Amino acid sequence: MLKKAMSLTVVFVLIFSLYGPFADNYANASTDNKVNYSNDVIYQIMTDRFSDGNANNNPTGSLFSADCSNLRKYCGGDWQGIINKLNDGYFTDMGITALWISQPVENVYSVLNDTAGTTSYHGYWARDFKKTNPFFGTMQEFQTLINTAHQKGIKVIIDFAPNHTSPASEDTPSYMENGRLYDNGSLVGGYSNDTKDLFHHNGGTDFSSIEDGIYRNLYDLADFNHQNPTVDKYLKDSVKLWLDMGIDGIRVDAVKHMPFGWQKTFMETIYSYKPVFTFGEWFLGENEVDQNYYNFANTAGMSLLDFRFGQKLRQVLRNGSDNWNGFNSMITESEAKYEQAADQVTFLDNHDMDRFHFDGADVKNTDLALAVMLTSRGVPNVYYGTEQYMTGNGDPNNRKKQTSFNKTTKAYQIISKLAALRKSNQALGYGKTKERWINNDVYIYERTFGKDVVLVAVNKSKTASYNITNLTTALSAGSYSDQLTSLLNGNSLSVGSGGAVSAFDLSPGEAGVYSSNGTAAAPAIGQIGPVMAVPGSTITISGESFGTSVGSVKVGTGNAAVLSWSNTEIRAQVPVLAGGNYQVSVTSSGGTVSNTYGPVEVLSGKQSSVRFIVNNATTSPGQSVYIVGNVSELGNWDAAKAIGPMYNQVITKYPGWYYDVSVPAGRNVEFKFIKKDASGNVVWESGANHFYTTPSSGPGTSISNFQN
Ligand code: NOJ
Ligand code: NOJ
Ligand code: CA
Ligand code: CA
């Protein structure tokens, strides 16, 4: 009887999802797809500062500020508060489909001996990654949060900070909690007298180089030694525990400060276990362009918070130090440099920078910035309270407690309208950006994917109106109303034949968004997640016009077994291929081939972080040492793909070099060291190849002498 009822439900769900009214537009946005956020809008919550749903779990004494007047204390916000807001429709009505919450793990209870008596309210001072922060809630409440969110079609992303535990001092073990780490309640070790070698003891970083930032402490935070097998296993087991709770995404703290090799093994662990969308924090300042940042976004297997985008938009609409021409250059540069621009997470502000809106500023700037972010490439992330025009410069003033939850603010409505458009028009999630009309004040750009088109027109001037002539669009002939329903004074747009737009005026502060939907004739891939995978694991391909009958999927020239197929989403199994980068394509049952999408990095297998050390490698000025070897993770003997430059300042000193590399586990790898200069001139090491058998699990170390 029960069995019958269940199968009827299954049939109904199948029919509904294939033929239901939402089948087309909503398939990509479902909480079932944890590796695609292109149709989502993320809302970033500092858990302690959002809503206090349970006064019983609030800390007492020096940890707590009941009225939140001391912004360095706990203020009582918790998961029950978020659950309440989920239930009253605050997120749903705003169009929010993902919540990023503070690191949920147990933090230190100690209070800093500074004037404010600073606490761990922000969640970045972990002590036990396998327990909850009791001031946020219990494991059961966390589960209720996930379940409630999922019932509303909302994903939950956790912040995760595997770079460090908490503030510690080598010489003063009584300082704070000495960075002590616990494993579900039992002590693993602390920072002083660290006989197990759990932490780095190289002093604090001066941020002078990537190496310095990785292997020395970030401020005074006890810095993990990820090459330690206990630490490696502990952190990977911990993230699995949260994945088992059903989280849908991870924001990784301080990715610039952890060995890139270890992080790749961490991503492989996640993707081989329960793949979820993961994005890292690599802070960039205003006008900072860093090739290392793009390299990370393209090779780490995770996306990045798009600091390039956020900082530039702040320059244009917050401090006025740049204009739309500069913004458009950033869009062009970043679309060329990110391999998957659509997967980077865009934002206007966060807990580490001044809030976008500030006292005395025109809220219009926030409105326009939201309109631009929500219609641009990337996954938009709204910092809590932006929709209420909260202000606050610097930490902790940018982390005030949210007191207003008004659904009628203009910002709230703009987010709501454009979040809906991100679901119904795939050009916003997947499309490329084309500038159509520009000056310092006006930016008119178009996003297109298949036959879906969105045209956006913005005038940021406070005084000047512009008559827009000679504008061309990919929108077909017709009249278009503003998708923002004139919230920012947008008018309707008239498009003639050949995409000629009738001249119109763009008044000061006006923004309009114009949309048309069409069905692509051929299968069109918009996004694939994850883009790093071992053979046999699953990738999810999103897009449109795949057709309703099963076709085929190719990863390079290999055929990927199809696990599920719908018109907008395919799940396929990565075939057995040699490690390397591959392009993916879809062929419909009728034989029409899609665009190619990639690269997807197929790994040579389960990964292990190995520290390769080479001694006595003397170099001439301008030369650095790299490692190259016989697996794709070591560049397949291609000097241009060698891993490095290796480091020589902290763990070993010149002429000793080291680098932590993610390589296949349990494999005999062959390699050599090369000397390379900035122009790419290569000097190969002489003699026989080096050999090393990588551990079948956990990290390893390989030490060689350079062969002159
Ligand atoms: C970056 C976080 O966003 C910041 O708030 C934190 O203090 C540091 N990483 C250290 O975890
Ligand atoms: C050149 C290296 O010198 C050698 O040791 C290595 O075996 C080959 N590349 C592999 O092609
Ligand atoms: Ca509370
Ligand atoms: Ca570190």
XYZ file of C-alpha atoms and ligand atoms in Angstrom:
732
model
C 0.000 0.000 0.000
C 2.696 2.417 1.063
C 4.820 1.364 -1.871
C 2.028 2.110 -4.311
C 1.443 5.552 -2.843
C 5.106 6.333 -3.140
C 5.405 5.308 -6.736
C 2.359 7.394 -7.613
C 4.063 10.377 -6.061
C 7.194 9.640 -8.047
C 5.195 9.453 -11.279
C 3.414 12.682 -10.450
C 6.685 14.445 -9.689
C 8.141 13.185 -12.957
C 5.161 14.309 -14.995
C 5.067 17.619 -13.227
C 8.731 18.293 -13.740
C 8.654 17.352 -17.420
C 5.431 19.046 -18.399
C 4.697 21.402 -15.516
C 4.575 25.132 -16.151
C 7.897 25.672 -14.400
C 9.742 22.868 -16.139
C 11.715 25.159 -18.385
C 12.606 28.131 -16.298
C 12.903 26.633 -12.878
C 14.809 23.429 -13.548
C 18.132 25.253 -13.380
C 17.317 27.092 -10.191
C 16.327 24.156 -8.077
C 17.959 23.380 -4.761
C 18.602 19.946 -6.336
C 21.364 21.475 -8.388
C 23.994 22.391 -5.837
C 26.692 23.072 -8.402
C 24.965 25.792 -10.413
C 24.071 29.156 -8.874
C 23.640 31.062 -12.126
C 19.933 31.602 -11.559
C 20.324 32.307 -7.862
C 20.691 35.426 -5.780
C 22.772 34.939 -2.628
C 22.117 36.878 0.598
C 25.083 37.106 2.967
C 24.180 36.942 6.642
C 26.425 37.580 9.584
C 24.492 35.156 11.768
C 25.077 37.009 15.043
C 23.842 40.282 13.544
C 20.699 39.290 11.692
C 17.926 38.154 13.976
C 17.711 36.734 17.498
C 15.141 33.962 17.314
C 16.060 32.323 20.601
C 17.122 34.404 23.585
C 17.873 31.237 25.564
C 21.046 30.515 23.607
C 22.536 33.979 24.059
C 25.902 34.197 25.772
C 26.208 36.003 29.065
C 28.722 38.254 30.780
C 31.643 39.692 28.851
C 30.695 37.827 25.660
C 27.384 39.574 25.222
C 26.037 42.998 24.364
C 22.275 42.744 24.749
C 21.541 45.966 22.869
C 24.434 45.384 20.461
C 25.957 48.724 21.329
C 29.361 47.023 21.611
C 29.746 45.701 18.088
C 32.631 43.436 19.095
C 30.434 41.351 21.391
C 27.879 38.701 20.549
C 24.496 40.284 19.882
C 22.269 37.207 20.014
C 21.532 36.505 16.335
C 21.068 32.806 15.590
C 19.768 30.152 13.207
C 16.293 30.305 14.742
C 16.185 33.978 13.755
C 17.004 33.023 10.167
C 14.414 30.224 10.254
C 11.798 32.753 11.395
C 12.654 35.042 8.505
C 12.455 32.098 6.109
C 9.003 31.311 7.449
C 7.699 34.867 7.243
C 8.700 35.129 3.590
C 11.331 37.837 3.995
C 13.761 36.039 1.663
C 11.222 34.511 -0.688
C 9.514 37.822 -1.355
C 12.895 39.417 -2.040
C 13.666 36.676 -4.581
C 16.608 35.386 -2.537
C 17.425 31.758 -3.366
C 20.600 31.186 -1.344
C 21.797 32.239 2.103
C 25.462 32.487 3.001
C 25.774 32.265 6.787
C 28.693 32.705 9.193
C 30.997 29.778 9.857
C 28.722 27.492 11.922
C 31.419 25.761 13.963
C 32.249 26.124 17.636
C 34.431 29.178 18.279
C 36.552 30.282 21.212
C 34.776 31.479 24.330
C 37.641 33.694 25.410
C 37.467 37.436 25.120
C 40.376 39.493 23.806
C 42.105 41.743 26.271
C 41.565 44.833 24.111
C 39.510 47.915 24.960
C 36.316 46.518 23.445
C 36.761 42.973 24.783
C 36.434 41.498 21.277
C 34.720 38.126 20.884
C 34.309 35.463 18.200
C 30.817 36.682 17.178
C 31.960 36.675 13.496
C 32.654 32.944 13.566
C 36.237 33.081 12.233
C 37.899 31.849 15.467
C 37.215 28.139 15.377
C 38.039 25.712 18.152
C 36.038 22.645 17.068
C 34.995 22.270 13.411
C 32.828 19.297 14.273
C 30.548 21.089 16.738
C 28.181 24.004 16.332
C 28.635 27.452 17.747
C 26.111 27.120 20.605
C 25.238 30.816 20.363
C 23.996 30.163 16.823
C 22.188 26.952 17.716
C 22.344 23.187 18.062
C 22.980 20.609 15.335
C 19.251 19.964 15.335
C 18.492 23.643 14.784
C 21.065 23.707 11.994
C 19.242 20.784 10.393
C 15.948 22.644 10.757
C 17.513 25.666 9.094
C 18.620 23.547 6.117
C 15.275 21.764 5.863
C 13.246 24.972 6.152
C 15.383 26.675 3.509
C 15.062 23.715 1.168
C 11.282 23.670 1.554
C 11.333 27.262 0.291
C 13.660 26.417 -2.607
C 16.507 28.256 -0.886
C 20.081 26.982 -0.698
C 22.360 27.330 2.324
C 26.047 28.182 1.981
C 28.332 27.984 4.997
C 31.393 30.081 5.559
C 34.367 27.811 6.263
C 37.776 28.955 7.490
C 40.290 26.080 7.267
C 43.343 28.382 7.330
C 43.481 28.775 11.092
C 41.876 28.231 14.465
C 41.968 31.313 16.711
C 44.282 34.027 18.084
C 47.338 32.565 19.784
C 50.719 33.576 21.123
C 53.690 31.240 21.031
C 55.219 32.592 24.234
C 52.027 33.246 26.183
C 50.004 30.038 26.256
C 47.434 31.746 28.484
C 46.586 34.230 25.712
C 43.022 33.514 24.526
C 42.709 29.721 24.076
C 46.175 29.264 22.600
C 44.611 28.337 19.244
C 43.598 24.961 20.650
C 41.841 22.580 18.278
C 39.254 20.041 19.429
C 37.849 17.037 17.614
C 34.211 16.809 18.642
C 35.173 17.719 22.175
C 38.565 16.041 22.563
C 41.688 18.119 22.492
C 43.914 17.641 19.437
C 46.523 20.243 20.334
C 47.362 23.881 20.898
C 49.760 26.432 19.451
C 52.512 26.495 22.093
C 54.615 23.392 22.557
C 53.060 22.019 19.364
C 54.782 18.631 19.431
C 52.408 17.244 16.815
C 53.336 20.003 14.346
C 49.710 20.960 13.737
C 50.493 24.626 13.162
C 53.039 26.839 11.416
C 55.473 28.608 13.729
C 56.944 31.129 11.340
C 55.657 34.366 12.849
C 53.082 36.689 11.356
C 52.932 37.588 7.675
C 53.862 41.038 6.429
C 51.869 40.251 3.244
C 55.036 40.809 1.181
C 54.601 37.716 -1.004
C 52.165 34.900 -1.642
C 54.538 32.487 0.126
C 54.819 34.734 3.177
C 51.027 35.027 3.368
C 50.545 31.266 3.186
C 53.123 29.916 5.622
C 53.117 32.656 8.259
C 50.209 33.579 10.516
C 47.424 35.818 9.277
C 47.446 38.409 12.055
C 47.840 36.326 15.221
C 45.672 33.430 14.084
C 47.141 29.962 14.730
C 47.951 28.896 11.172
C 47.300 25.286 10.186
C 50.065 23.128 8.785
C 47.992 21.414 6.098
C 50.825 18.960 5.375
C 50.192 17.432 8.780
C 48.155 14.210 8.235
C 46.009 14.851 11.327
C 45.125 18.374 10.190
C 44.499 17.247 6.613
C 42.145 14.459 7.663
C 40.477 16.528 10.378
C 39.555 19.387 8.040
C 38.318 17.054 5.294
C 36.264 14.983 7.756
C 34.820 18.209 9.163
C 33.629 19.531 5.843
C 32.051 16.134 5.113
C 30.084 16.425 8.352
C 28.538 19.692 7.151
C 27.983 18.275 3.670
C 26.116 15.406 5.316
C 23.829 17.968 6.971
C 22.745 18.978 3.469
C 24.508 22.290 2.890
C 24.405 23.548 -0.700
C 27.553 25.616 -0.909
C 30.773 26.690 0.788
C 32.496 30.066 1.004
C 36.168 29.399 1.772
C 37.877 32.022 3.889
C 41.340 33.406 3.085
C 42.204 31.233 0.067
C 45.210 33.424 -0.677
C 46.653 32.236 2.649
C 46.523 28.463 2.233
C 48.728 26.244 0.047
C 47.085 26.006 -3.370
C 48.006 22.312 -3.667
C 46.250 21.428 -0.432
C 43.187 23.441 -1.440
C 42.930 21.446 -4.652
C 42.917 18.202 -2.641
C 40.236 19.755 -0.414
C 38.098 20.535 -3.474
C 38.621 17.026 -4.834
C 37.428 15.680 -1.477
C 34.256 17.785 -1.668
C 33.541 17.049 -5.319
C 34.148 13.316 -4.959
C 31.901 13.207 -1.896
C 28.932 15.569 -2.276
C 29.697 18.275 -4.820
C 28.500 21.777 -3.903
C 29.239 25.198 -5.380
C 32.321 26.567 -3.629
C 33.809 30.034 -3.816
C 36.860 31.469 -2.132
C 37.794 34.812 -0.683
C 40.900 36.345 -2.295
C 40.770 39.954 -1.222
C 41.719 42.544 -3.843
C 41.913 46.255 -3.110
C 40.665 49.035 -5.364
C 42.328 48.871 -8.809
C 44.301 45.798 -7.783
C 44.721 43.376 -10.668
C 46.552 40.180 -9.819
C 47.262 37.393 -12.284
C 47.596 35.007 -9.310
C 43.967 35.759 -8.450
C 42.805 34.804 -11.940
C 45.056 31.729 -11.930
C 43.435 30.614 -8.692
C 39.921 31.121 -10.074
C 40.868 29.056 -13.124
C 42.757 26.184 -11.532
C 41.631 25.782 -7.923
C 38.398 24.043 -8.821
C 36.476 26.711 -6.918
C 35.150 30.130 -7.895
C 36.132 33.391 -6.261
C 34.288 36.270 -4.706
C 34.586 38.763 -7.555
C 36.594 41.512 -5.895
C 37.531 42.871 -9.343
C 33.859 43.487 -10.057
C 32.894 44.711 -6.597
C 35.753 47.171 -6.227
C 35.177 48.638 -9.701
C 31.445 49.089 -9.220
C 32.174 50.824 -5.899
C 34.533 53.186 -7.707
C 31.853 54.086 -10.236
C 28.814 54.358 -7.982
C 30.173 54.848 -4.467
C 33.304 56.988 -4.461
C 33.284 58.341 -8.017
C 36.946 57.511 -8.711
C 36.066 55.777 -12.000
C 33.276 55.810 -14.565
C 31.433 53.413 -16.873
C 34.318 53.274 -19.326
C 36.516 51.894 -16.563
C 33.768 49.522 -15.546
C 33.328 48.251 -19.085
C 37.095 47.642 -19.362
C 36.905 45.560 -16.180
C 34.031 43.533 -17.654
C 36.003 42.904 -20.859
C 39.205 42.063 -18.997
C 37.547 39.764 -16.490
C 35.369 37.939 -19.029
C 38.576 37.182 -20.925
C 40.605 36.201 -17.867
C 38.118 34.082 -15.929
C 37.550 30.750 -17.609
C 34.082 30.691 -16.014
C 33.095 34.338 -15.480
C 29.490 33.290 -14.801
C 30.527 31.318 -11.695
C 32.281 34.143 -9.866
C 30.336 35.709 -7.000
C 29.708 39.442 -7.413
C 28.954 41.864 -4.573
C 28.738 45.549 -3.676
C 30.086 45.257 -0.149
C 30.731 42.799 2.649
C 31.804 42.544 6.272
C 35.391 43.465 5.437
C 34.743 46.806 3.697
C 32.690 49.941 4.189
C 29.033 49.348 3.508
C 28.033 50.566 0.057
C 25.544 53.069 1.377
C 26.828 55.696 3.788
C 25.339 58.570 5.731
C 24.775 61.511 3.437
C 24.930 59.444 0.249
C 22.053 59.287 -2.225
C 20.292 55.907 -1.904
C 19.917 56.083 -5.672
C 23.531 54.972 -5.988
C 22.740 51.779 -4.095
C 19.652 51.233 -6.254
C 21.625 51.619 -9.475
C 24.443 49.419 -8.182
C 21.965 46.677 -7.308
C 20.378 46.943 -10.752
C 23.780 46.609 -12.422
C 24.997 43.755 -10.224
C 21.796 41.747 -10.629
C 21.947 42.047 -14.425
C 25.686 41.425 -14.785
C 27.644 38.212 -15.329
C 28.385 36.306 -12.149
C 26.321 35.119 -9.208
C 25.073 38.187 -7.298
C 25.493 38.320 -3.546
C 23.629 40.895 -1.442
C 25.147 41.759 1.955
C 22.485 41.664 4.697
C 20.827 45.011 5.298
C 21.739 46.508 1.927
C 18.038 46.250 1.072
C 17.364 48.479 4.126
C 20.145 50.926 3.161
C 22.133 50.102 6.288
C 25.297 52.154 6.707
C 28.615 51.630 8.465
C 32.197 52.295 7.548
C 34.841 49.813 8.572
C 34.746 46.740 10.761
C 32.708 46.452 13.017
C 30.449 49.387 11.983
C 29.674 47.511 8.773
C 28.338 44.648 10.939
C 25.534 46.354 12.844
C 22.509 44.426 13.893
C 19.735 44.501 11.338
C 16.700 46.127 12.905
C 14.459 46.839 9.934
C 12.871 44.174 7.717
C 10.750 46.409 5.540
C 9.619 44.746 2.334
C 8.660 47.986 0.627
C 12.035 49.694 0.270
C 13.019 50.396 -3.311
C 16.160 48.298 -2.945
C 14.122 45.314 -1.733
C 11.814 45.627 -4.712
C 14.646 46.005 -7.215
C 16.241 42.815 -5.900
C 12.906 41.036 -6.062
C 12.153 42.055 -9.671
C 15.608 41.233 -10.967
C 15.913 37.971 -9.026
C 12.759 36.843 -10.830
C 14.255 37.893 -14.156
C 17.420 35.901 -13.418
C 15.214 32.829 -13.270
C 13.096 33.516 -16.315
C 15.749 34.818 -18.703
C 18.895 32.712 -19.063
C 20.846 35.609 -20.609
C 21.444 36.947 -17.085
C 22.885 33.701 -15.743
C 24.850 32.521 -18.733
C 25.161 35.349 -21.238
C 28.197 37.218 -22.430
C 28.212 41.008 -21.997
C 28.240 43.426 -24.906
C 28.573 47.161 -24.496
C 26.007 48.906 -26.764
C 26.276 52.597 -25.834
C 28.634 54.235 -23.392
C 29.969 57.465 -21.973
C 31.194 58.304 -18.483
C 27.632 58.570 -17.146
C 25.700 56.170 -19.346
C 26.206 52.440 -19.700
C 23.952 50.426 -21.970
C 24.880 46.767 -22.145
C 23.360 43.619 -23.418
C 23.484 40.055 -22.201
C 22.629 37.249 -24.607
C 22.390 33.481 -24.345
C 20.843 31.488 -27.189
C 17.800 33.547 -28.131
C 17.459 35.091 -24.668
C 18.338 38.780 -24.533
C 18.451 41.362 -21.757
C 19.302 44.986 -22.479
C 20.156 47.278 -19.543
C 20.397 51.086 -19.686
C 21.779 53.135 -16.787
C 22.453 56.847 -16.369
C 24.354 57.601 -13.158
C 24.438 61.374 -13.591
C 22.614 63.409 -10.932
C 21.903 66.232 -13.368
C 22.408 65.322 -17.023
C 19.797 63.748 -19.243
C 21.071 61.975 -22.344
C 19.329 61.511 -25.648
C 20.227 57.993 -26.774
C 20.475 57.741 -30.537
C 21.912 55.062 -32.818
C 21.436 52.322 -30.261
C 21.294 48.793 -31.684
C 20.098 45.715 -29.831
C 19.645 41.990 -30.319
C 16.060 42.359 -29.043
C 13.700 41.683 -31.921
C 11.367 44.342 -33.278
C 8.646 45.345 -30.853
C 7.852 47.402 -27.814
C 9.421 46.502 -24.461
C 8.322 47.550 -21.012
C 10.824 48.081 -18.214
C 11.323 44.942 -16.120
C 11.910 47.211 -13.120
C 8.364 48.566 -13.596
C 9.791 52.099 -13.573
C 11.214 51.721 -10.034
C 14.180 53.645 -11.394
C 12.071 55.696 -13.841
C 12.713 53.424 -16.819
C 10.466 53.970 -19.841
C 9.377 51.538 -22.480
C 11.652 50.888 -25.406
C 10.725 50.666 -29.049
C 12.807 48.418 -31.296
C 12.505 48.542 -35.062
C 13.798 46.220 -37.749
C 17.441 45.207 -37.536
C 17.444 46.003 -33.825
C 17.400 49.786 -34.270
C 16.124 51.357 -31.048
C 14.066 54.544 -31.440
C 15.826 57.502 -29.859
C 14.902 58.026 -26.227
C 15.914 60.117 -23.243
C 17.711 58.626 -20.275
C 17.027 60.998 -17.395
C 19.388 61.549 -14.427
C 19.525 58.417 -12.278
C 17.341 56.424 -14.641
C 17.758 52.693 -15.238
C 15.670 50.396 -17.405
C 15.895 46.652 -18.052
C 14.411 45.093 -21.203
C 14.019 41.375 -21.772
C 13.026 38.933 -24.458
C 12.983 35.154 -24.353
C 13.476 32.749 -27.198
C 14.318 29.119 -27.658
C 17.785 28.337 -28.943
C 17.670 26.166 -32.068
C 20.673 24.051 -31.058
C 21.594 22.713 -27.609
C 23.320 25.521 -25.707
C 25.487 24.868 -22.642
C 25.425 27.753 -20.157
C 27.238 26.303 -17.170
C 28.838 23.113 -15.891
C 29.547 22.231 -12.305
C 31.941 21.248 -10.967
C 34.662 22.039 -13.497
C 37.162 19.783 -11.726
C 36.370 16.102 -11.388
C 37.828 12.617 -11.158
C 36.789 9.973 -13.707
C 33.551 8.346 -12.618
C 32.223 11.386 -10.766
C 29.189 13.373 -11.857
C 29.072 16.702 -13.636
C 25.857 18.665 -14.124
C 25.381 20.519 -17.388
C 22.890 23.393 -17.487
C 21.582 25.264 -20.486
C 18.739 24.995 -22.926
C 17.391 23.146 -25.941
C 19.008 19.850 -24.997
C 15.725 18.227 -26.106
C 13.483 15.940 -24.136
C 14.920 12.631 -25.390
C 18.324 11.495 -24.314
C 21.223 12.426 -26.571
C 24.919 12.190 -25.779
C 27.656 14.060 -23.932
C 31.319 14.257 -24.853
C 34.171 15.183 -22.531
C 36.969 15.738 -25.006
C 36.537 12.778 -27.318
C 35.323 10.501 -24.520
C 31.651 9.584 -24.222
C 30.204 10.415 -20.833
C 27.468 8.094 -19.551
C 24.232 10.060 -19.220
C 22.670 9.734 -15.752
C 19.719 12.060 -16.297
C 18.523 14.256 -19.124
C 16.045 17.081 -19.418
C 15.706 19.978 -21.820
C 17.696 22.234 -19.472
C 19.814 19.945 -17.315
C 21.956 16.875 -17.911
C 23.881 14.823 -15.375
C 26.731 12.832 -16.825
C 29.560 10.680 -15.554
C 33.107 11.766 -16.308
C 34.596 9.008 -18.503
C 37.924 7.339 -17.850
C 40.359 9.759 -19.462
C 43.955 10.738 -18.889
C 44.168 13.700 -16.516
C 43.973 17.063 -18.257
C 41.705 19.851 -19.440
C 38.797 18.976 -21.708
C 35.991 20.742 -23.530
C 32.481 19.394 -23.070
C 29.737 19.249 -25.688
C 26.187 17.953 -25.870
C 24.554 16.334 -28.879
C 20.767 16.204 -29.005
C 18.978 12.967 -29.895
C 18.392 14.553 -33.294
C 22.158 14.939 -33.803
C 22.558 18.686 -33.270
C 25.776 19.587 -31.471
C 26.032 22.327 -28.836
C 28.701 24.903 -28.197
C 31.747 23.548 -26.409
C 32.145 24.504 -22.745
C 35.235 24.283 -20.648
C 37.801 23.610 -19.697
C 36.734 20.903 -17.300
C 39.792 19.552 -15.511
C 39.757 15.783 -15.289
C 42.064 14.778 -12.457
C 44.343 11.746 -12.666
C 42.510 10.312 -9.659
C 42.009 10.949 -5.979
C 44.440 13.666 -4.905
C 47.131 13.928 -2.252
C 49.013 17.062 -1.235
C 52.730 16.420 -1.646
C 55.452 18.827 -0.601
C 58.215 18.632 -3.191
C 61.520 19.942 -1.885
C 64.631 20.382 -3.999
C 67.931 21.327 -2.435
C 70.929 23.076 -3.962
C 69.104 24.575 -6.909
C 71.137 27.726 -7.505
C 69.684 30.155 -10.003
C 70.759 33.249 -11.899
C 68.852 36.466 -11.259
C 65.391 36.276 -12.871
C 65.246 32.494 -12.788
C 62.894 30.468 -10.606
C 62.623 26.740 -10.038
C 59.544 24.795 -11.155
C 58.579 21.140 -11.045
C 57.346 19.200 -14.080
C 56.514 15.531 -14.408
C 54.591 12.674 -15.936
C 51.019 13.402 -14.756
C 48.738 16.252 -15.782
C 48.942 17.654 -12.234
C 52.690 18.058 -12.853
C 52.242 19.454 -16.358
C 52.776 16.240 -18.367
C 56.419 17.125 -19.013
C 55.397 20.395 -20.654
C 57.734 23.094 -19.310
C 55.067 25.713 -20.067
C 52.734 23.906 -17.642
C 55.340 23.271 -14.941
C 54.150 23.962 -11.381
C 55.618 26.956 -9.606
C 57.469 29.218 -9.173
C 58.510 27.197 -6.142
C 59.139 29.009 -2.857
C 62.444 29.527 -1.057
C 61.940 31.817 1.937
C 59.907 30.280 4.750
C 59.848 26.458 4.938
C 63.172 26.049 3.105
C 65.570 28.791 2.177
C 67.373 29.375 -1.100
C 68.985 27.379 -2.644
C 66.383 25.009 -1.178
C 62.976 25.282 -2.860
C 59.581 23.785 -1.998
C 56.025 23.696 -3.267
C 52.907 21.830 -2.139
C 51.320 20.155 -5.172
C 48.055 18.270 -5.574
C 49.029 14.991 -7.276
C 47.263 11.666 -7.770
C 47.289 9.544 -4.596
C 48.992 6.140 -4.436
C 50.908 6.663 -7.674
C 54.520 6.454 -8.687
C 55.224 9.848 -10.241
C 58.314 10.844 -12.232
C 59.499 14.395 -12.316
C 62.289 16.886 -12.761
C 62.994 20.424 -11.675
C 63.544 23.143 -14.232
C 64.837 26.683 -14.079
C 62.678 29.164 -15.921
C 62.837 32.934 -16.351
C 60.101 35.484 -17.017
C 60.560 35.165 -20.808
C 59.971 31.429 -20.551
C 63.577 30.328 -21.175
C 63.970 26.868 -19.681
C 67.013 25.032 -18.339
C 66.237 21.370 -17.690
C 67.761 19.501 -14.793
C 70.215 16.896 -16.058
C 70.464 13.242 -15.024
C 67.726 10.704 -14.510
C 64.133 11.532 -13.593
C 63.235 11.656 -9.902
C 60.652 9.165 -8.622
C 58.231 9.374 -5.718
C 55.387 7.113 -4.671
C 52.615 9.371 -3.413
C 50.684 8.301 -0.294
C 47.410 6.486 -0.952
C 45.795 8.888 1.493
C 46.943 12.003 3.291
C 49.818 14.333 2.478
C 53.422 13.387 1.673
C 56.902 14.845 1.311
C 59.488 14.222 -1.392
C 63.040 15.551 -1.075
C 65.492 15.693 -3.996
C 68.858 17.188 -4.789
C 69.061 19.334 -7.891
C 71.111 17.581 -10.608
C 73.338 20.096 -12.329
C 38.469 37.102 5.887
C 37.171 37.294 6.557
O 36.210 37.721 5.668
C 37.456 38.231 7.686
O 36.301 38.804 8.188
C 38.219 37.416 8.682
O 38.542 38.189 9.805
C 39.514 36.906 8.069
N 39.311 36.359 6.757
C 40.132 35.846 8.929
O 39.282 34.742 9.032
C 62.663 15.956 -20.785
C 63.373 15.533 -19.516
O 64.692 15.976 -19.517
C 63.394 14.032 -19.379
O 64.012 13.683 -18.183
C 62.016 13.517 -19.433
O 62.009 12.140 -19.265
C 61.395 13.900 -20.734
N 61.406 15.328 -20.876
C 59.991 13.352 -20.898
O 59.486 13.670 -22.155
Ca 19.973 33.993 20.322
Ca 48.087 29.836 6.190
